[in-house]
Short mmCIF file of C-alpha atoms in Angstrom, two decimals:
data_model
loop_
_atom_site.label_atom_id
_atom_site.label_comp_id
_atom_site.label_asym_id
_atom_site.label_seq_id
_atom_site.Cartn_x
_atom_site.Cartn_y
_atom_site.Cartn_z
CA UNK A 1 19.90 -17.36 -5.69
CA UNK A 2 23.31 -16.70 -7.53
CA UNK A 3 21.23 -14.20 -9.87
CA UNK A 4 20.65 -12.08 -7.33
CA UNK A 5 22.76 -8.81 -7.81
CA UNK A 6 24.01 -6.75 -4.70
CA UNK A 7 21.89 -4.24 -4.22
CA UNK A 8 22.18 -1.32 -2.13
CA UNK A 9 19.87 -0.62 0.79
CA UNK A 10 18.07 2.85 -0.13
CA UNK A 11 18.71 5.39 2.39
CA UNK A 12 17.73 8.96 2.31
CA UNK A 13 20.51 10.95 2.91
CA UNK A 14 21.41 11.92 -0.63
CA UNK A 15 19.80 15.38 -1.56
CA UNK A 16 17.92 15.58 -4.47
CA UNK A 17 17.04 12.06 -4.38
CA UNK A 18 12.78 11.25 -4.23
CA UNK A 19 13.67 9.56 -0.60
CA UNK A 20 15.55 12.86 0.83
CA UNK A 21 12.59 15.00 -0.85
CA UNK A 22 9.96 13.00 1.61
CA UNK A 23 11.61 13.41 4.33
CA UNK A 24 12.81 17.07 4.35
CA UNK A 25 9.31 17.73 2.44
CA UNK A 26 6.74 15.41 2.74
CA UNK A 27 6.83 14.46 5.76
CA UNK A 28 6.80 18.32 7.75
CA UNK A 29 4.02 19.22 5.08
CA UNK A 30 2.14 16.07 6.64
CA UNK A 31 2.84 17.16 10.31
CA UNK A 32 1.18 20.96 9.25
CA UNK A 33 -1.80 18.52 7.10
CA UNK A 34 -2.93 17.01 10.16
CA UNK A 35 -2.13 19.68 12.90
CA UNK A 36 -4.86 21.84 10.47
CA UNK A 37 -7.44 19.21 10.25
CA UNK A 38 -8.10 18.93 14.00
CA UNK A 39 -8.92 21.56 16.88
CA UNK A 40 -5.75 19.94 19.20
CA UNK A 41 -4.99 21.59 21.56
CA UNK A 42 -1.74 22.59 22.56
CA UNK A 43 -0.04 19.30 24.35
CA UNK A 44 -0.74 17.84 21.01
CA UNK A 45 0.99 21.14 19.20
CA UNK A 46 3.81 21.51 21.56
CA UNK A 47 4.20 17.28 20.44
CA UNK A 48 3.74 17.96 16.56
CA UNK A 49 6.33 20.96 16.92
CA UNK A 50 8.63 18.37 18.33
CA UNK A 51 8.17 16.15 15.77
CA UNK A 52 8.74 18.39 13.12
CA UNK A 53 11.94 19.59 14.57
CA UNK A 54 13.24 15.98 15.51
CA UNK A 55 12.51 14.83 11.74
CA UNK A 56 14.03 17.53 9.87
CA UNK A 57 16.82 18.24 12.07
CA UNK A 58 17.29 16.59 14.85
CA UNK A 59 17.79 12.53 15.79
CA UNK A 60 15.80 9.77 16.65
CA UNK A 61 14.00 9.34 19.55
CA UNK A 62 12.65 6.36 21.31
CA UNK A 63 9.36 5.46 22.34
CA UNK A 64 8.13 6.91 25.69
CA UNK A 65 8.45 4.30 28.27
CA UNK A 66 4.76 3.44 28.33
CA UNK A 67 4.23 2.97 24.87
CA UNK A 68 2.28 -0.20 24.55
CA UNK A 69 4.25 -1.65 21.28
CA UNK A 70 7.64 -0.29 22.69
CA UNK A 71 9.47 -3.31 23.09
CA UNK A 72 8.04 -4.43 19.48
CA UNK A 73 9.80 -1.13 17.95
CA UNK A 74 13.00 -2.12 19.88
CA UNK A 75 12.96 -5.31 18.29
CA UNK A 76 12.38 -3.71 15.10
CA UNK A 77 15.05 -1.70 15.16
CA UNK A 78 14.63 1.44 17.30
CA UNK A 79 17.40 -0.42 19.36
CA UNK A 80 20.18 0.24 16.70
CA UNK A 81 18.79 3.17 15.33
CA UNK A 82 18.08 6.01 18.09
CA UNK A 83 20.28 8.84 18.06
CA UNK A 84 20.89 8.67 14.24
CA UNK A 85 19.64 11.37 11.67
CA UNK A 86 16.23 10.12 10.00
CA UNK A 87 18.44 10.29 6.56
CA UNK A 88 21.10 7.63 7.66
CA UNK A 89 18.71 4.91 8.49
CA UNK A 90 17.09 2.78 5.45
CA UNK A 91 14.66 5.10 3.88
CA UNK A 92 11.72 2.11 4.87
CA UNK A 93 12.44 2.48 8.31
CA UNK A 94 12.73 6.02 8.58
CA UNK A 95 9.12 6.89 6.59
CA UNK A 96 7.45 4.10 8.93
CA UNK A 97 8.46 5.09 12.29
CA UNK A 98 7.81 8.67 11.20
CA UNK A 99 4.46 7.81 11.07
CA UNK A 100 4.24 5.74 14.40
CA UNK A 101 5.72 8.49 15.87
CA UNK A 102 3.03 11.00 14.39
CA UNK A 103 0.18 8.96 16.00
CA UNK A 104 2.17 9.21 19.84
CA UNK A 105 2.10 13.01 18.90
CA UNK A 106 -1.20 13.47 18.53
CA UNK A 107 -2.96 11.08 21.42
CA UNK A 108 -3.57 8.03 19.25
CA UNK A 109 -2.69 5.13 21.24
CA UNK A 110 -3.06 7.37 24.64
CA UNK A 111 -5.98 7.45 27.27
CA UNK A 112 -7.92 10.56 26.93
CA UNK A 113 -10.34 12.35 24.38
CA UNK A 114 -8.07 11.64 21.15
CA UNK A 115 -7.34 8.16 21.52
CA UNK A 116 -8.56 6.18 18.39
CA UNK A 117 -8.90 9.40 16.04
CA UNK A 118 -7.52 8.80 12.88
CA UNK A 119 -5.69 11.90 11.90
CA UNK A 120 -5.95 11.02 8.16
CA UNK A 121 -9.82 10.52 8.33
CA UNK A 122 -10.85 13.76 6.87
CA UNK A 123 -8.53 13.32 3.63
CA UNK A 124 -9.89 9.90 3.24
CA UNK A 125 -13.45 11.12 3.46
CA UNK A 126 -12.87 13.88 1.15
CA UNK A 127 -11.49 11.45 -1.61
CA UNK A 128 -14.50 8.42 -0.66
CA UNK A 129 -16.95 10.91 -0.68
CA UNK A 130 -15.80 12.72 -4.33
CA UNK A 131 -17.92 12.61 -7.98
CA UNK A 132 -15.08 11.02 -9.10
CA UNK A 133 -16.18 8.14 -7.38
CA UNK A 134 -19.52 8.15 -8.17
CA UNK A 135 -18.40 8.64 -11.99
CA UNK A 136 -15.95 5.48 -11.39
CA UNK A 137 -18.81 3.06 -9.52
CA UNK A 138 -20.92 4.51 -12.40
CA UNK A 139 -18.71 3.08 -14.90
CA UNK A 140 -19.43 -0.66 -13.55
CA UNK A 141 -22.92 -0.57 -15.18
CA UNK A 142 -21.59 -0.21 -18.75
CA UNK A 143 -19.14 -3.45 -18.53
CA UNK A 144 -20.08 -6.52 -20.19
CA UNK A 145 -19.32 -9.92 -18.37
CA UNK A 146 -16.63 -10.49 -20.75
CA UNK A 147 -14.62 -7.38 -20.11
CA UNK A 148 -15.01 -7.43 -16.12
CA UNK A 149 -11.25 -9.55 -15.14
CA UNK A 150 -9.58 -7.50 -17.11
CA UNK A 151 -11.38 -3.97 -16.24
CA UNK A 152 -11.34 -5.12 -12.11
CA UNK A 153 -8.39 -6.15 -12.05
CA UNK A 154 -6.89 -2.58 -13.64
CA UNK A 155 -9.27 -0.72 -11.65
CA UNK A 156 -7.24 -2.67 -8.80
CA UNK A 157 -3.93 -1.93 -9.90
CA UNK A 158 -4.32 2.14 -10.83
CA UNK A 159 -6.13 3.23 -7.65
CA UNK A 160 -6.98 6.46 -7.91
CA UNK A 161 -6.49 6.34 -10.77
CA UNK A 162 -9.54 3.88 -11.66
CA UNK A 163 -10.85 5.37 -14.71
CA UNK A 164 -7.87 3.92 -16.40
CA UNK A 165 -9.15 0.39 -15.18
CA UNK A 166 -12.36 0.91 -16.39
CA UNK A 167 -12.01 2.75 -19.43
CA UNK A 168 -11.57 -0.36 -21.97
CA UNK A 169 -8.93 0.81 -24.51
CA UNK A 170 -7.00 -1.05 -27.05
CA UNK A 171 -5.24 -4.06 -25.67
CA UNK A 172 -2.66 -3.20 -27.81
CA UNK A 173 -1.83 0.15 -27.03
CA UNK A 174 0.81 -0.69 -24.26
CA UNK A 175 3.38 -2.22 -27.16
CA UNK A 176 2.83 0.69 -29.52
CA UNK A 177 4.12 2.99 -27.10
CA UNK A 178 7.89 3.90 -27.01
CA UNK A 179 7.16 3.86 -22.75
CA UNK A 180 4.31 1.05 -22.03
CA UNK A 181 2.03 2.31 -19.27
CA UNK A 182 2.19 -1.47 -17.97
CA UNK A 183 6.17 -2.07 -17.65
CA UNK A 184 5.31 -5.78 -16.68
CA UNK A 185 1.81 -7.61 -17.25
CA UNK A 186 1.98 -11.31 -15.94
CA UNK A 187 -1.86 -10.99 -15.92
CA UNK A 188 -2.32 -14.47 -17.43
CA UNK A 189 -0.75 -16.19 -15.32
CA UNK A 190 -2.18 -14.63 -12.41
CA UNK A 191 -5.74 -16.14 -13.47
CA UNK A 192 -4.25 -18.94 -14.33
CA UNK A 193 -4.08 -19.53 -10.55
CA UNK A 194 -7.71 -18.46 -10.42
CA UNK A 195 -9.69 -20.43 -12.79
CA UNK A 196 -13.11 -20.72 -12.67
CA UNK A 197 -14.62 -23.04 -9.96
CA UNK A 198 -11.12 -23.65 -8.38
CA UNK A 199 -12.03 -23.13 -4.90
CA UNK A 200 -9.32 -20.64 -4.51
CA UNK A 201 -8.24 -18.48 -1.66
CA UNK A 202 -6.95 -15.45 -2.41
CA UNK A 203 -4.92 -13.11 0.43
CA UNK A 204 -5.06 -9.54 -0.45
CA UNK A 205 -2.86 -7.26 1.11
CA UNK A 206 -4.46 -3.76 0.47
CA UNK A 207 -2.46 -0.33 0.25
CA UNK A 208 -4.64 2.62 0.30
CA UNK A 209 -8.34 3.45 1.68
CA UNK A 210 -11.17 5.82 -0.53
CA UNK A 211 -10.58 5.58 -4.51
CA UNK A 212 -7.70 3.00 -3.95
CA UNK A 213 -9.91 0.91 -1.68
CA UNK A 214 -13.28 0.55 -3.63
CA UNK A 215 -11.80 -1.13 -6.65
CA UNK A 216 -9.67 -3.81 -4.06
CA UNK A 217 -12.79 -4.78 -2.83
CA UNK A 218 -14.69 -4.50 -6.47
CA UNK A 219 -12.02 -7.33 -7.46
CA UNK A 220 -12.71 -9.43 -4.35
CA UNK A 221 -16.68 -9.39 -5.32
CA UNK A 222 -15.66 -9.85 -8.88
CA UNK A 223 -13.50 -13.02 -7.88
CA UNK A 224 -16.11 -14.23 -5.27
CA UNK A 225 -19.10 -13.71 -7.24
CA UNK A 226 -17.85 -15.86 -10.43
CA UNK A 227 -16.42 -18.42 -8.36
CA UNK A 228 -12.71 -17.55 -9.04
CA UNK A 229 -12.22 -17.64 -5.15
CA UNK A 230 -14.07 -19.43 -2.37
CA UNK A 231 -12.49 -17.46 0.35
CA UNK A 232 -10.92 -14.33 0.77
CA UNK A 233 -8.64 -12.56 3.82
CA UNK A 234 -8.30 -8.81 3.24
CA UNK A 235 -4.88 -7.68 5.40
CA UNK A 236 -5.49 -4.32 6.24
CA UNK A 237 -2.92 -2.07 8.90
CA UNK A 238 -3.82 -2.02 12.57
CA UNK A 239 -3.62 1.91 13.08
CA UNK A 240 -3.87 4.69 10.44
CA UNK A 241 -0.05 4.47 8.80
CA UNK A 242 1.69 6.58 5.64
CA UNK A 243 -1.19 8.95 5.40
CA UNK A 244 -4.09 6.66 3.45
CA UNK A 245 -3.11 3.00 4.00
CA UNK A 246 -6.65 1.18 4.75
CA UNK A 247 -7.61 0.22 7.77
CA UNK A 248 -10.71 -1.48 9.52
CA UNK A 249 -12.34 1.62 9.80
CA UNK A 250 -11.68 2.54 6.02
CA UNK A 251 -13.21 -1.02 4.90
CA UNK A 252 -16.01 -0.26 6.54
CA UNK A 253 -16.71 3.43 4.73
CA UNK A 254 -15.95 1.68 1.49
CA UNK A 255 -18.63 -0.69 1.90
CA UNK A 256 -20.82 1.79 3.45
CA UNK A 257 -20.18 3.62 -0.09
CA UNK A 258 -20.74 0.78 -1.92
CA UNK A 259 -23.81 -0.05 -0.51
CA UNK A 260 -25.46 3.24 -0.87
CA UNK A 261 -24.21 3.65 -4.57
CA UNK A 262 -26.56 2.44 -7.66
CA UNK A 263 -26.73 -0.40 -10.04
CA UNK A 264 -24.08 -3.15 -10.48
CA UNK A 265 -22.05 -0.89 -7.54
CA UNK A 266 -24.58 -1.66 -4.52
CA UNK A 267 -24.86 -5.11 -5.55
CA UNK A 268 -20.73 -5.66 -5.14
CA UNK A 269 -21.40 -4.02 -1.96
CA UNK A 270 -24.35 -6.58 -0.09
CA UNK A 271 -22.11 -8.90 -1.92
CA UNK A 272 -19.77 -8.34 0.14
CA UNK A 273 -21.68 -7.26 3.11
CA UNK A 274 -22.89 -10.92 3.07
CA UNK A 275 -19.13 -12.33 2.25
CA UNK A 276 -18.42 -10.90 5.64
CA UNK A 277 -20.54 -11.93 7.82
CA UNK A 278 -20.58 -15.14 6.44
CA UNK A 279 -16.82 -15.71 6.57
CA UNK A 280 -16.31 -15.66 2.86
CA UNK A 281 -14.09 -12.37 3.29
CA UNK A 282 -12.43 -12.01 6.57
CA UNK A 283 -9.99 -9.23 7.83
CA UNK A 284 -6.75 -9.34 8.66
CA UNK A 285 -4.77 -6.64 10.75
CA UNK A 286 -1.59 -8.28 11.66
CA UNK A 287 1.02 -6.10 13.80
CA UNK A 288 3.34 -6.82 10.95
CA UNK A 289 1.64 -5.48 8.52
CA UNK A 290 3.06 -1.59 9.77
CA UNK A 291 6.47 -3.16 10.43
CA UNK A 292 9.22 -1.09 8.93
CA UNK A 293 10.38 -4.48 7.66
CA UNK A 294 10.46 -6.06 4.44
CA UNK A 295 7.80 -9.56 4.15
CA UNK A 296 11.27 -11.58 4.16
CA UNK A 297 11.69 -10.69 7.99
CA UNK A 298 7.67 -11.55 8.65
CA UNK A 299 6.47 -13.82 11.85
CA UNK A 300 6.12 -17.45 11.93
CA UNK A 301 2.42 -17.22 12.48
CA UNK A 302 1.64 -15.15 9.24
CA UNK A 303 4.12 -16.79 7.27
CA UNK A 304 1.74 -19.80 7.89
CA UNK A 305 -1.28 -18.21 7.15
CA UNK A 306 0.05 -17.18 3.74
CA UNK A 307 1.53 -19.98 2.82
CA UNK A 308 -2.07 -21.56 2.80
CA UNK A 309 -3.05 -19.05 0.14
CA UNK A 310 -3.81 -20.31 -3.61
CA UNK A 311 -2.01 -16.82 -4.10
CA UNK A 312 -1.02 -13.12 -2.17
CA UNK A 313 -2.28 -10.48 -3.98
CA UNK A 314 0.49 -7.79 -2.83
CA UNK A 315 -0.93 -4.27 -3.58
CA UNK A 316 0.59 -0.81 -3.78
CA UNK A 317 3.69 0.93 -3.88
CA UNK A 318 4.58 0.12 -0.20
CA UNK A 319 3.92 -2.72 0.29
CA UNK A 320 6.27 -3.93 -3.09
CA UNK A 321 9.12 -2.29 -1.48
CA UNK A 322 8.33 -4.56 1.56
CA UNK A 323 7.99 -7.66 -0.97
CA UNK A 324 11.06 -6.96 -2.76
CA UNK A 325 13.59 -5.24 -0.55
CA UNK A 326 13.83 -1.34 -0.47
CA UNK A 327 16.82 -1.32 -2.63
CA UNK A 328 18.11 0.47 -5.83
CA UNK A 329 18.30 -3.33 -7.69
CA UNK A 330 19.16 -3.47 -11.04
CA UNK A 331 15.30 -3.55 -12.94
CA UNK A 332 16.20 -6.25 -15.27
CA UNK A 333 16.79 -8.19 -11.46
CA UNK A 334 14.24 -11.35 -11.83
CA UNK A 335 11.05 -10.75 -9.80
CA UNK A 336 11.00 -14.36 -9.25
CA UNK A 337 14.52 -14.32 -7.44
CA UNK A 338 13.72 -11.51 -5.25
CA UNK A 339 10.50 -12.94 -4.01
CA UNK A 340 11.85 -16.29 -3.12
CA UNK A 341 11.82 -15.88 0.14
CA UNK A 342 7.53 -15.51 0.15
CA UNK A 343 5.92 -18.66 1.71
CA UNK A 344 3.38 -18.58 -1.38
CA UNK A 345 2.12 -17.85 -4.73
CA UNK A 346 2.83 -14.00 -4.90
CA UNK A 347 1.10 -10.79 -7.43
CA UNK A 348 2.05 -7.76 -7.14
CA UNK A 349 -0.27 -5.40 -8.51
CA UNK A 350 1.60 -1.32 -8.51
CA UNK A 351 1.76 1.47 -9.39
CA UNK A 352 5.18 2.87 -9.86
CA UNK A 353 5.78 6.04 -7.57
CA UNK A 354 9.03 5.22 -5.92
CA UNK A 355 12.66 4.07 -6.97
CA UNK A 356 12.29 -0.02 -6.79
CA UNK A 357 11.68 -1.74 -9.21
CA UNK A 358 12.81 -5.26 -10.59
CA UNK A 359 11.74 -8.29 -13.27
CA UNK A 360 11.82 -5.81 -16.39
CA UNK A 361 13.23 -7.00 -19.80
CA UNK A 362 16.26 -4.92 -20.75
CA UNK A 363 13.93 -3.79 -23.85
CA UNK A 364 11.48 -1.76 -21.48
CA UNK A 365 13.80 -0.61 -19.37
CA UNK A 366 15.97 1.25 -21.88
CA UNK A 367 12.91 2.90 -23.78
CA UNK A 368 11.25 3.76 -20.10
CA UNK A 369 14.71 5.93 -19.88
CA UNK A 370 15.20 6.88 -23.16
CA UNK A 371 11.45 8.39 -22.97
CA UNK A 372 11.45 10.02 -19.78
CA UNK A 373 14.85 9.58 -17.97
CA UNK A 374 14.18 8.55 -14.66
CA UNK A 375 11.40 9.82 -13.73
CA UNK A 376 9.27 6.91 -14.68
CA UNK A 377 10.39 5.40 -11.18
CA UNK A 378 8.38 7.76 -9.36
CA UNK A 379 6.08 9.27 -11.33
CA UNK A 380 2.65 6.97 -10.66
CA UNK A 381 2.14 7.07 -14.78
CA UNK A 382 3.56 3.27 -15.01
CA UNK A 383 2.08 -0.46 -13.16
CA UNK A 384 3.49 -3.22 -13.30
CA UNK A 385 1.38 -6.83 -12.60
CA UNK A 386 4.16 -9.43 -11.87
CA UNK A 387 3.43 -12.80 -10.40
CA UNK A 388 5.59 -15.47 -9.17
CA UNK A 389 3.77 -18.71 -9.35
#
């Protein structure tokens, strides 16, 4: 572990930095999202107006007493950090409790009327429910069987933006460009861990619902249907969390989508219709999956269940931070030194929209800042597929 560099913990207290700009921006513009895309009424305004005021200039705040997962957020820091600005606490922390503390504000986990409404559903909708969609399911009829790892598997890492995934282009192109759009692409030996007939299974621990959602679950059918994988556990978050992040619910619209779509689309969608209920594809909604803790610090119990995994597809932006540690490493720090600490094989699939990043050659870094600076970090025009076998 000696090539491990210190590496600071990213807080977000510096202005100007992408982390202060979510929470003095972001996050208030989310509070006003969701207080417009519901009739509440006004318990649940006088609660978002606290919120907004306690997140952009006031201190943390505990749990209420009867909070059924209070003693969990104690444990998970609440304990150390209450009474602290938002923007002196690790930036992790801060952006997930934010949004645990969004869902007590409007009735989530409460008895009464709201309980169980996902504040985010009508954005997710909105995006599921798009011709953008339709053009990207579309798009799965005109793939031939040779092109469909490598087109699935993009369409998995891009997210919304899919058409990139599906749209074959030069294989090439990446290494003629002064700033590849793929800073990392250990591809190879990701299905090198898949082969054909292996009797593989595969963890996948999703990021986003809609657009994001449909190609996850493309890839699982994909994997499933050509015998890459015998078995596959989709980890999804327990409650809406960070706006989009899929839950139960959002599985279900995506294969509700699925199955009403045409061609090759609806039959990826009773493909996995019948994966479920047969036990092929399970779901997973751990309580630790919207911990504001990196996968070092996970439980016993899912530690286990991971460790029995051919390999942990890790997707998203998020959910890398988690994987890695939400720190401002060096990127030529080795992928394979940070992720050490993961009970299993481990791919991260990501696209780049926040300041972490790690395993690049010194090569790719320099022309990534001699092209653009640093706004490559954050921008969501780079991926990155890097595995640690």
């Amino acid at each position: 572990m000696s090539d491990i560099p210190f590496a600071p913990v990213i807080l977000g207290n510096e202005p100007g930095s992408f982390p202060h700009s979510v929470l003095a921006e972001r996050h208030p513009a989310i509070i006003r999202q969701v207080r417009e895309a519901f009739p509440y009424g006004p318990d649940r305004h006088r609660a978002l107006d606290a919120l907004l005021a306690s997140c952009t200039k006031g201190v943390i705040e505990p749990l209420p007493a009867d909070a059924h997962d209070r003693e969990r957020w104690q444990a998970w820091g609440v304990a150390e950090y209450a009474g602290r600005s938002w923007y002196d606490v690790p930036w992790l922390w801060s952006e997930s409790y934010f949004y645990r503390q969004l869902l007590e504000a409007v009735g989530y986990f409460a008895p009464g009327p709201w309980q169980g409404i996902d504040p985010f559903r009508p954005f997710k909708l909105a995006e599921l429910d798009s011709p953008e969609t339709d053009e990207e399911l579309a798009a799965l009829d005109a793939l031939s069987a040779e092109d469909q790892d490598r087109a699935l598997l993009h369409g998995s890492l891009w997210g919304n933006r899919a058409d990139l995934g599906f749209r074959l282009s030069d294989a090439t192109a990446d290494t003629k460009e002064a700033a590849p759009g793929l800073v990392a692409d250990d591809s190879e030996t990701l299905w090198s861990l898949l082969p054909p007939s292996g009797a593989a299974t595969l963890h996948l621990i999703a990021d986003n619902a809609g657009r994001e959602l449909i190609p996850d679950l493309l890839l699982i059918a994909h994997l499933l249907e050509r015998g890459r994988v015998e078995r596959a556990v989709l980890h999804v978050k327990p409650y809406p969390y960070y706006v989009s992040d899929a839950t139960t619910a959002d599985v279900l619209d995506a294969l509700r989508r699925l199955t009403e779509a045409q061609g090759a689309a609806v039959e990826y969608g009773r493909l996995l219709w019948s994966a479920m209920t047969d036990g092929r594809l399970t779901l997973r909604a751990h309580p630790f999956s919207a911990a504001p803790l990196p996968y070092a610090d996970m439980p016993e119990d899912l530690r286990a269940e991971l460790a029995a995994a051919t390999v942990t597809v890790v997707k998203g932006d998020l959910n890398y931070r988690r994987l890695v540690g939400d720190r401002l490493w060096p990127p030529t720090t080795p992928f394979g030194a940070v992720t050490a600490h993961f009970p299993g094989p481990v791919a991260a699939l990501r696209t780049l929209k926040s300041d972490v990043i790690t395993g690049l050659t010194a090569e790719t870094e320099a022309a990534l800042v001699a092209a653009e600076g640093q706004r490559w970090r954050t921008g969501g025009t780079h991926a990155l597929i890097q595995v640690r076998a």
